[in-house]
């Protein structure tokens, strides 16, 4: 009998798993449970493919992913725009990246002062003491068309392997203490899973599903904690569209990130990098906190990128991902449930690994090992990512504070 796998989740981890299982585990029947959420990071307009990390092992993975984006069905969605990154002086992350590039035989990145930055983005009120680094090979992915295409490819794989696609949400998993025996859907229906391997790839909702299923949770430092961020869609005017159309991405480490319009579009994206934990996963894009963050992001944009003044804030987007303390994903077999594989904890950084991350799931199915830091216990040291996306404060606390600060200025209607 052919091996059967059910992938639960059609975000980055789930789609990548379907694609790579099909390639690396011949003869496997693959089924997919697909339930989209507006809050999932996979439901975005653009993503960045970057290659430099402070952790050497992570950087090598990113280099492999970067190469994969230039091939096959991924290449048409990946646009090599480059990226300017602003670091504080004596930043240890930058020092580690420089060392990793040297160890990998890569050339140092071009860098300079504020004047160097202004050659790309024009006059700025940016601080004079930042170091600006040009990552010319970083790219932007036209994300939504990319995800639509590859989710459809995953669906086609299911049909090709005589599997099924279930358009629903899994609420819990039934088990006998040794194996998952059934998946329980939102409408109360259930499917028998006793003869299948289950890949649970539902991002922020992973721990909720495990808790409802009374399945043991990972150690605290390996739990993908639901963590929120806000991003803002900016509609540029004609002059701004012309100015920014060929510009690189701009990342201010630990503060904000600006992605210019893609292709012939008019919409740019501004992300404010101030993560917070979420007790209950719900859309909080209309909250006082969202508008307080928007006010901060607009002030940052006026300072760093004055050419954005006049851009209209078209939409506030709230995204929630599972973030582990180490920022390394959890891609491992459950130690107590033998047919359950967890593929979660993307920590916002694994979107760039869409072409490759599913390979780790395929290796588990083929009884091969994966990176130690992806395992149930994993490592306790962080990946030293830039920025660290671990939330330290809960949404409810920040929301109460934002309501007091905004007062009768809430809600805001902001033009940059």
Coordinates of N, CA and C in Angstrom, one line a residue, residues 60-139:
X60 N 23.5 29.7 5.6 CA 23.7 28.8 4.5 C 22.3 28.3 4.0
X61 N 21.3 28.1 4.8 CA 20.0 27.8 4.4 C 19.4 28.9 3.5
X62 N 19.6 30.1 3.9 CA 19.1 31.3 3.1 C 19.7 31.3 1.8
X63 N 21.0 31.0 1.7 CA 21.7 31.0 0.4 C 21.1 30.0 -0.5
X64 N 20.8 28.8 0.0 CA 20.2 27.7 -0.8 C 18.8 28.2 -1.3
X65 N 18.1 28.8 -0.4 CA 16.7 29.2 -0.8 C 16.8 30.3 -1.9
X66 N 17.8 31.2 -1.7 CA 18.0 32.3 -2.7 C 18.2 31.7 -4.1
X67 N 19.0 30.6 -4.2 CA 19.3 30.0 -5.5 C 18.0 29.3 -6.0
X68 N 17.2 28.7 -5.1 CA 16.0 28.0 -5.5 C 15.0 29.0 -6.1
X69 N 15.0 30.2 -5.6 CA 14.0 31.2 -6.1 C 14.3 31.6 -7.6
X70 N 15.4 31.3 -8.1 CA 15.8 31.7 -9.4 C 15.5 30.6 -10.4
X71 N 14.8 29.5 -9.9 CA 14.6 28.4 -10.8 C 13.1 28.0 -10.9
X72 N 12.7 27.3 -11.9 CA 11.4 26.7 -12.1 C 10.3 27.7 -11.9
X73 N 9.2 27.2 -11.2 CA 8.0 28.0 -11.1 C 8.1 29.2 -10.2
X74 N 9.2 29.3 -9.4 CA 9.4 30.4 -8.5 C 10.0 31.6 -9.2
X75 N 10.8 31.4 -10.3 CA 11.6 32.5 -10.8 C 10.8 33.7 -11.3
X76 N 9.6 33.4 -11.9 CA 8.9 34.6 -12.5 C 8.3 35.5 -11.4
X77 N 8.3 35.1 -10.1 CA 7.7 35.9 -9.1 C 8.8 36.6 -8.3
X78 N 10.0 36.3 -8.5 CA 11.1 36.9 -7.7 C 11.8 38.0 -8.5
X79 N 11.9 39.2 -7.9 CA 12.5 40.3 -8.6 C 13.7 40.8 -7.8
X80 N 14.8 40.8 -8.4 CA 16.1 41.1 -7.7 C 16.2 42.7 -7.7
X81 N 15.7 43.2 -6.6 CA 15.7 44.7 -6.4 C 16.8 45.2 -5.6
X82 N 17.4 44.3 -4.8 CA 18.4 44.8 -3.8 C 17.8 45.3 -2.6
X83 N 18.6 45.6 -1.5 CA 18.1 46.1 -0.3 C 19.1 46.9 0.4
X84 N 18.7 48.0 0.9 CA 19.6 48.9 1.8 C 19.2 48.6 3.2
X85 N 20.2 48.3 4.0 CA 20.0 48.0 5.5 C 20.7 49.0 6.3
X86 N 20.0 49.6 7.3 CA 20.6 50.5 8.2 C 20.9 49.9 9.5
X87 N 22.1 49.9 9.9 CA 22.6 49.4 11.2 C 23.1 50.5 12.1
X88 N 22.9 50.3 13.4 CA 23.6 51.2 14.3 C 25.1 50.9 14.3
X89 N 25.9 51.9 14.7 CA 27.4 51.7 14.7 C 27.7 50.6 15.7
X90 N 28.7 49.8 15.3 CA 29.2 48.7 16.2 C 28.1 47.6 16.4
X91 N 27.2 47.5 15.4 CA 26.2 46.4 15.5 C 26.8 45.0 15.5
X92 N 26.6 44.2 16.5 CA 27.2 42.9 16.5 C 26.6 42.0 15.4
X93 N 25.4 42.2 15.1 CA 24.8 41.4 14.0 C 25.5 41.6 12.7
X94 N 25.8 42.9 12.4 CA 26.6 43.1 11.2 C 28.0 42.5 11.2
X95 N 28.6 42.6 12.4 CA 29.9 42.0 12.5 C 29.9 40.5 12.3
X96 N 28.8 39.8 12.8 CA 28.7 38.4 12.6 C 28.4 38.0 11.1
X97 N 27.6 38.9 10.4 CA 27.3 38.7 9.0 C 28.6 38.8 8.2
X98 N 29.4 39.8 8.5 CA 30.7 40.0 7.8 C 31.6 38.7 8.0
X99 N 31.6 38.2 9.2 CA 32.4 37.0 9.5 C 31.9 35.8 8.7
X100 N 30.6 35.6 8.6 CA 30.0 34.5 7.9 C 30.2 34.6 6.4
X101 N 30.1 35.8 5.9 CA 30.4 36.0 4.5 C 31.9 35.7 4.1
X102 N 32.7 36.0 5.0 CA 34.2 35.7 4.8 C 34.4 34.2 4.9
X103 N 33.7 33.5 5.9 CA 33.8 32.1 6.0 C 33.3 31.3 4.8
X104 N 32.3 31.9 4.1 CA 31.6 31.3 3.0 C 32.3 31.7 1.7
X105 N 33.3 32.5 1.8 CA 34.0 32.9 0.5 C 33.3 34.0 -0.3
X106 N 32.4 34.8 0.4 CA 31.6 35.8 -0.3 C 32.3 37.2 -0.1
X107 N 32.1 38.0 -1.0 CA 32.6 39.4 -0.9 C 31.9 40.2 0.1
X108 N 32.6 41.2 0.7 CA 32.0 42.1 1.7 C 30.9 42.9 0.9
X109 N 29.9 43.3 1.7 CA 28.9 44.2 1.1 C 29.4 45.6 1.0
X110 N 29.0 46.3 -0.1 CA 29.3 47.8 -0.1 C 28.5 48.5 1.0
X111 N 29.2 49.4 1.6 CA 28.5 50.2 2.7 C 29.0 51.6 2.7
X112 N 28.3 52.4 3.5 CA 28.7 53.8 3.5 C 27.9 54.6 4.6
X113 N 28.0 55.9 4.5 CA 27.3 56.7 5.5 C 26.0 57.3 5.0
X114 N 25.5 58.3 5.6 CA 24.2 58.9 5.2 C 24.2 59.3 3.7
X115 N 25.3 59.9 3.3 CA 25.4 60.3 1.9 C 25.3 59.1 1.0
X116 N 25.8 58.0 1.3 CA 25.7 56.8 0.5 C 24.2 56.4 0.5
X117 N 23.5 56.4 1.6 CA 22.1 56.1 1.6 C 21.3 57.1 0.7
X118 N 21.7 58.3 0.7 CA 20.9 59.3 -0.1 C 21.1 59.2 -1.6
X119 N 22.2 58.5 -2.0 CA 22.3 58.2 -3.4 C 21.2 57.3 -3.9
X120 N 20.5 56.6 -3.0 CA 19.4 55.7 -3.4 C 18.1 56.4 -3.2
X121 N 17.9 57.1 -2.1 CA 16.6 57.6 -1.7 C 16.5 59.1 -1.6
X122 N 17.5 59.8 -2.0 CA 17.4 61.3 -2.0 C 17.6 61.8 -0.6
X123 N 17.5 63.1 -0.5 CA 17.7 63.8 0.8 C 16.9 63.2 1.9
X124 N 17.5 63.0 3.1 CA 16.9 62.4 4.2 C 17.3 63.0 5.5
X125 N 16.4 62.9 6.5 CA 16.7 63.3 7.9 C 17.2 62.2 8.7
X126 N 17.7 61.1 8.1 CA 18.2 60.0 8.8 C 19.4 60.3 9.6
X127 N 19.6 59.6 10.7 CA 20.8 59.9 11.6 C 22.1 59.7 10.8
X128 N 23.1 60.5 11.3 CA 24.4 60.6 10.6 C 25.3 59.4 11.0
X129 N 25.0 58.7 12.1 CA 25.9 57.7 12.6 C 25.5 56.3 12.3
X130 N 24.5 56.1 11.4 CA 24.2 54.8 10.9 C 25.2 54.2 9.9
X131 N 25.3 52.9 9.8 CA 26.0 52.3 8.7 C 25.0 51.7 7.7
X132 N 25.1 52.1 6.5 CA 24.2 51.7 5.4 C 24.8 50.7 4.5
X133 N 24.2 49.5 4.4 CA 24.8 48.4 3.7 C 23.9 48.0 2.5
X134 N 24.6 47.9 1.3 CA 23.8 47.5 0.1 C 23.9 46.1 -0.2
X135 N 22.8 45.4 0.0 CA 22.7 43.9 -0.4 C 22.1 43.8 -1.8
X136 N 22.9 43.9 -2.8 CA 22.4 44.0 -4.2 C 21.7 42.8 -4.7
X137 N 21.9 41.6 -4.1 CA 21.3 40.4 -4.6 C 20.0 40.0 -3.8
X138 N 19.6 40.8 -2.8 CA 18.3 40.6 -2.1 C 17.2 40.8 -3.1
X139 N 16.1 40.1 -2.9 CA 15.0 40.2 -3.9 C 13.7 40.4 -3.2

